[in-house]
mmCIF file of C-alpha atoms in Angstrom:
data_model
loop_
_atom_site.group_PDB
_atom_site.id
_atom_site.type_symbol
_atom_site.label_atom_id
_atom_site.label_comp_id
_atom_site.label_asym_id
_atom_site.label_seq_id
_atom_site.Cartn_x
_atom_site.Cartn_y
_atom_site.Cartn_z
ATOM 1 C CA MET A 1 -2.240 -3.643 -0.343
ATOM 2 C CA ARG A 2 -1.814 -6.082 2.499
ATOM 3 C CA PHE A 3 0.888 -5.395 4.967
ATOM 4 C CA THR A 4 3.783 -8.287 6.166
ATOM 5 C CA ARG A 5 2.904 -5.858 10.151
ATOM 6 C CA GLN A 6 0.299 -4.075 11.590
ATOM 7 C CA TYR A 7 2.413 -1.573 12.822
ATOM 8 C CA MET A 8 4.881 0.841 11.081
ATOM 9 C CA ASN A 9 7.254 3.680 12.299
ATOM 10 C CA MET A 10 7.533 6.776 9.883
ATOM 11 C CA THR A 11 10.668 5.664 7.796
ATOM 12 C CA GLU A 12 9.209 2.342 7.082
ATOM 13 C CA ILE A 13 6.161 3.949 6.145
ATOM 14 C CA GLY A 14 8.411 6.127 4.099
ATOM 15 C CA SER A 15 10.260 3.379 2.259
ATOM 16 C CA ILE A 16 6.485 2.123 1.140
ATOM 17 C CA PHE A 17 6.344 5.760 -0.299
ATOM 18 C CA GLY A 18 9.794 6.002 -1.788
ATOM 19 C CA THR A 19 10.546 8.891 0.285
ATOM 20 C CA THR A 20 11.691 9.462 3.900
ATOM 21 C CA GLY A 21 10.543 9.341 7.588
ATOM 22 C CA HIS A 22 10.568 13.046 8.229
ATOM 23 C CA LYS A 23 8.877 13.466 4.668
ATOM 24 C CA VAL A 24 5.835 11.163 6.346
ATOM 25 C CA GLY A 25 5.928 13.108 9.644
ATOM 26 C CA LYS A 26 5.199 16.516 7.485
ATOM 27 C CA TRP A 27 2.529 14.523 5.735
ATOM 28 C CA LEU A 28 0.404 13.275 9.166
ATOM 29 C CA LYS A 29 0.963 16.993 10.599
ATOM 30 C CA GLU A 30 -0.713 17.032 6.719
ATOM 31 C CA VAL A 31 -3.570 15.019 7.792
ATOM 32 C CA GLY A 32 -3.767 15.854 11.169
ATOM 33 C CA LEU A 33 -2.575 12.673 12.976
ATOM 34 C CA ARG A 34 0.395 14.550 14.769
ATOM 35 C CA ASN A 35 0.436 17.825 16.076
ATOM 36 C CA GLU A 36 2.512 21.325 15.871
ATOM 37 C CA PHE A 37 4.843 19.381 18.435
ATOM 38 C CA GLY A 38 5.483 15.561 15.977
ATOM 39 C CA ASP A 39 3.599 13.833 18.828
ATOM 40 C CA PRO A 40 0.765 11.717 17.902
ATOM 41 C CA SER A 41 -2.762 14.084 17.641
ATOM 42 C CA ARG A 42 -6.184 13.438 19.758
ATOM 43 C CA HIS A 43 -7.611 11.934 15.966
ATOM 44 C CA ALA A 44 -4.774 9.309 15.655
ATOM 45 C CA TYR A 45 -5.116 8.032 19.294
ATOM 46 C CA GLU A 46 -8.960 8.299 18.673
ATOM 47 C CA GLN A 47 -8.747 6.575 15.659
ATOM 48 C CA LYS A 48 -6.667 3.300 17.047
ATOM 49 C CA MET A 49 -3.855 4.488 14.847
ATOM 50 C CA ILE A 50 -1.268 3.985 16.489
ATOM 51 C CA SER A 51 0.864 2.002 19.044
ATOM 52 C CA ALA A 52 3.406 3.375 21.537
ATOM 53 C CA ASP A 53 6.155 2.030 23.445
ATOM 54 C CA PHE A 54 8.188 3.280 26.407
ATOM 55 C CA ASP A 55 12.047 2.246 25.669
ATOM 56 C CA ARG A 56 14.261 2.023 28.899
ATOM 57 C CA HIS A 57 15.619 5.652 28.021
ATOM 58 C CA GLY A 58 12.269 5.973 29.187
ATOM 59 C CA THR A 59 11.252 8.337 25.534
ATOM 60 C CA TYR A 60 8.395 6.383 23.782
ATOM 61 C CA ASN A 61 8.650 4.608 20.157
ATOM 62 C CA VAL A 62 5.724 5.375 18.031
ATOM 63 C CA LEU A 63 4.661 3.047 15.884
ATOM 64 C CA TRP A 64 1.554 3.891 13.219
ATOM 65 C CA ASN A 65 -0.948 1.375 11.450
ATOM 66 C CA ALA A 66 -0.104 0.460 7.820
ATOM 67 C CA ALA A 67 -3.256 -0.450 7.260
ATOM 68 C CA LYS A 68 -5.407 2.933 8.005
ATOM 69 C CA VAL A 69 -2.102 5.269 7.814
ATOM 70 C CA VAL A 70 -0.910 4.138 4.216
ATOM 71 C CA PRO A 71 -4.758 4.805 2.502
ATOM 72 C CA LEU A 72 -4.940 8.285 4.142
ATOM 73 C CA LEU A 73 -1.823 9.540 2.933
ATOM 74 C CA ARG A 74 -2.840 7.649 -0.742
ATOM 75 C CA ASP A 75 -5.965 9.879 -0.520
ATOM 76 C CA ALA A 76 -3.616 12.844 0.410
ATOM 77 C CA GLY A 77 -2.128 13.037 -2.882
ATOM 78 C CA HIS A 78 0.433 10.772 -2.517
ATOM 79 C CA GLU A 79 1.514 7.164 -4.425
ATOM 80 C CA PRO A 80 2.945 4.243 -3.222
ATOM 81 C CA THR A 81 6.263 3.184 -4.508
ATOM 82 C CA SER A 82 6.327 0.450 -7.624
ATOM 83 C CA PRO A 83 6.753 -2.141 -6.945
ATOM 84 C CA PRO A 84 6.336 -2.142 -3.586
ATOM 85 C CA PRO A 85 9.585 -3.044 -0.750
ATOM 86 C CA ALA A 86 8.616 -6.794 0.122
ATOM 87 C CA GLU A 87 9.587 -6.475 3.524
ATOM 88 C CA LEU A 88 6.481 -4.945 3.819
ATOM 89 C CA VAL A 89 3.692 -5.569 1.166
ATOM 90 C CA GLU A 90 2.855 -8.542 0.545
ATOM 91 C CA PRO A 91 2.287 -9.236 -2.581
ATOM 92 C CA PRO A 92 -1.313 -9.295 -4.321
ATOM 93 C CA VAL A 93 -3.777 -11.884 -4.570
ATOM 94 C CA LEU A 94 -5.067 -12.374 -8.534
ATOM 95 C CA VAL A 95 -8.484 -11.695 -8.108
ATOM 96 C CA GLY A 96 -10.406 -11.333 -11.301
ATOM 97 C CA PRO A 97 -11.953 -9.423 -13.264
ATOM 98 C CA PHE A 98 -9.496 -7.273 -13.708
ATOM 99 C CA THR A 99 -9.159 -4.154 -15.420
ATOM 100 C CA VAL A 100 -6.554 -1.921 -16.698
ATOM 101 C CA GLN A 101 -5.567 1.132 -14.896
ATOM 102 C CA PRO A 102 -2.937 3.830 -16.953
ATOM 103 C CA ALA A 103 -0.657 5.528 -15.156
ATOM 104 C CA GLU A 104 2.537 8.351 -15.764
ATOM 105 C CA GLY A 105 4.794 7.639 -18.777
ATOM 106 C CA GLY A 106 3.743 4.217 -20.538
ATOM 107 C CA ILE A 107 3.076 2.399 -17.733
ATOM 108 C CA HIS A 108 -0.496 0.759 -16.790
ATOM 109 C CA GLY A 109 -1.642 -1.216 -14.042
ATOM 110 C CA ILE A 110 -3.659 -4.565 -13.941
ATOM 111 C CA VAL A 111 -6.408 -3.648 -11.157
ATOM 112 C CA GLY A 112 -7.755 -7.037 -10.106
ATOM 113 C CA ASP A 113 -11.261 -7.018 -8.139
ATOM 114 C CA ASN A 114 -10.956 -6.611 -4.387
ATOM 115 C CA GLY A 115 -8.654 -3.310 -5.863
ATOM 116 C CA ASP A 116 -5.155 -4.969 -5.808
ATOM 117 C CA LEU A 117 -2.605 -3.700 -8.203
ATOM 118 C CA SER A 118 -1.591 -7.026 -9.588
ATOM 119 C CA ILE A 119 0.833 -6.123 -12.325
ATOM 120 C CA THR A 120 2.347 -3.625 -14.368
ATOM 121 C CA VAL A 121 2.584 -3.488 -17.793
ATOM 122 C CA ILE A 122 4.759 -1.192 -20.452
ATOM 123 C CA GLY A 123 2.317 0.027 -23.202
ATOM 124 C CA GLU A 124 -1.402 -0.051 -23.290
ATOM 125 C CA ALA A 125 -2.727 -2.749 -26.267
ATOM 126 C CA ASN A 126 -0.138 -5.008 -23.715
ATOM 127 C CA ALA A 127 -2.275 -4.047 -20.723
ATOM 128 C CA GLN A 128 -5.137 -5.024 -22.715
ATOM 129 C CA VAL A 129 -3.837 -8.422 -23.857
ATOM 130 C CA VAL A 130 -2.242 -9.213 -19.886
ATOM 131 C CA LYS A 131 -6.035 -8.139 -18.880
ATOM 132 C CA HIS A 132 -8.046 -10.528 -21.354
ATOM 133 C CA VAL A 133 -5.709 -13.280 -20.478
ATOM 134 C CA LEU A 134 -6.378 -12.298 -16.741
ATOM 135 C CA ASN A 135 -9.673 -12.212 -17.383
ATOM 136 C CA VAL A 136 -10.141 -15.536 -19.493
ATOM 137 C CA ALA A 137 -8.125 -17.225 -17.143
ATOM 138 C CA SER A 138 -10.332 -15.773 -13.914
ATOM 139 C CA LYS A 139 -13.731 -16.883 -15.696
ATOM 140 C CA SER A 140 -12.867 -20.021 -16.465
ATOM 141 C CA GLY A 141 -11.155 -21.099 -13.027
ATOM 142 C CA HIS A 142 -8.236 -21.886 -14.432
ATOM 143 C CA LEU A 143 -6.448 -18.313 -12.722
ATOM 144 C CA ASP A 144 -7.459 -19.325 -9.371
ATOM 145 C CA GLN A 145 -5.717 -22.716 -9.414
ATOM 146 C CA LEU A 146 -2.457 -21.912 -10.365
ATOM 147 C CA VAL A 147 -2.480 -19.632 -7.455
ATOM 148 C CA GLN A 148 -3.376 -22.084 -5.557
ATOM 149 C CA LYS A 149 -0.898 -23.652 -6.754
ATOM 150 C CA TYR A 150 2.302 -21.516 -6.224
ATOM 151 C CA GLN A 151 0.834 -20.280 -3.414
#
């Protein structure tokens, strides 16, 4: 997953997961990135996971490094929405070979070699067909040509 901005506030990160900034704050505490007062933990500072700016009223705004925080939240069991918000997450690049990743409710993800969820498909048979077509196009070089043409 690639992001449109390096740093985001908790509300923006929440929209990637389909939840609120308040809930993200709780999750950040659970993974050790916020202390009991809700401030960034020493670990968050040491790992360069935050950027803090003081505003004109003397308070500070904390922004979180999306590329570091989102994977930690995923590893903690929180799944991003599908599709993610286009204003925060760049569309995935189609890179083969592709595999099928089952999900809930009969929805399957087509995952590229770069680990990006590229396409969601309803039904396992449909997912296998889409995977096969993408792999044939990738192996022949046509997929790269089409990606370049439409980017």
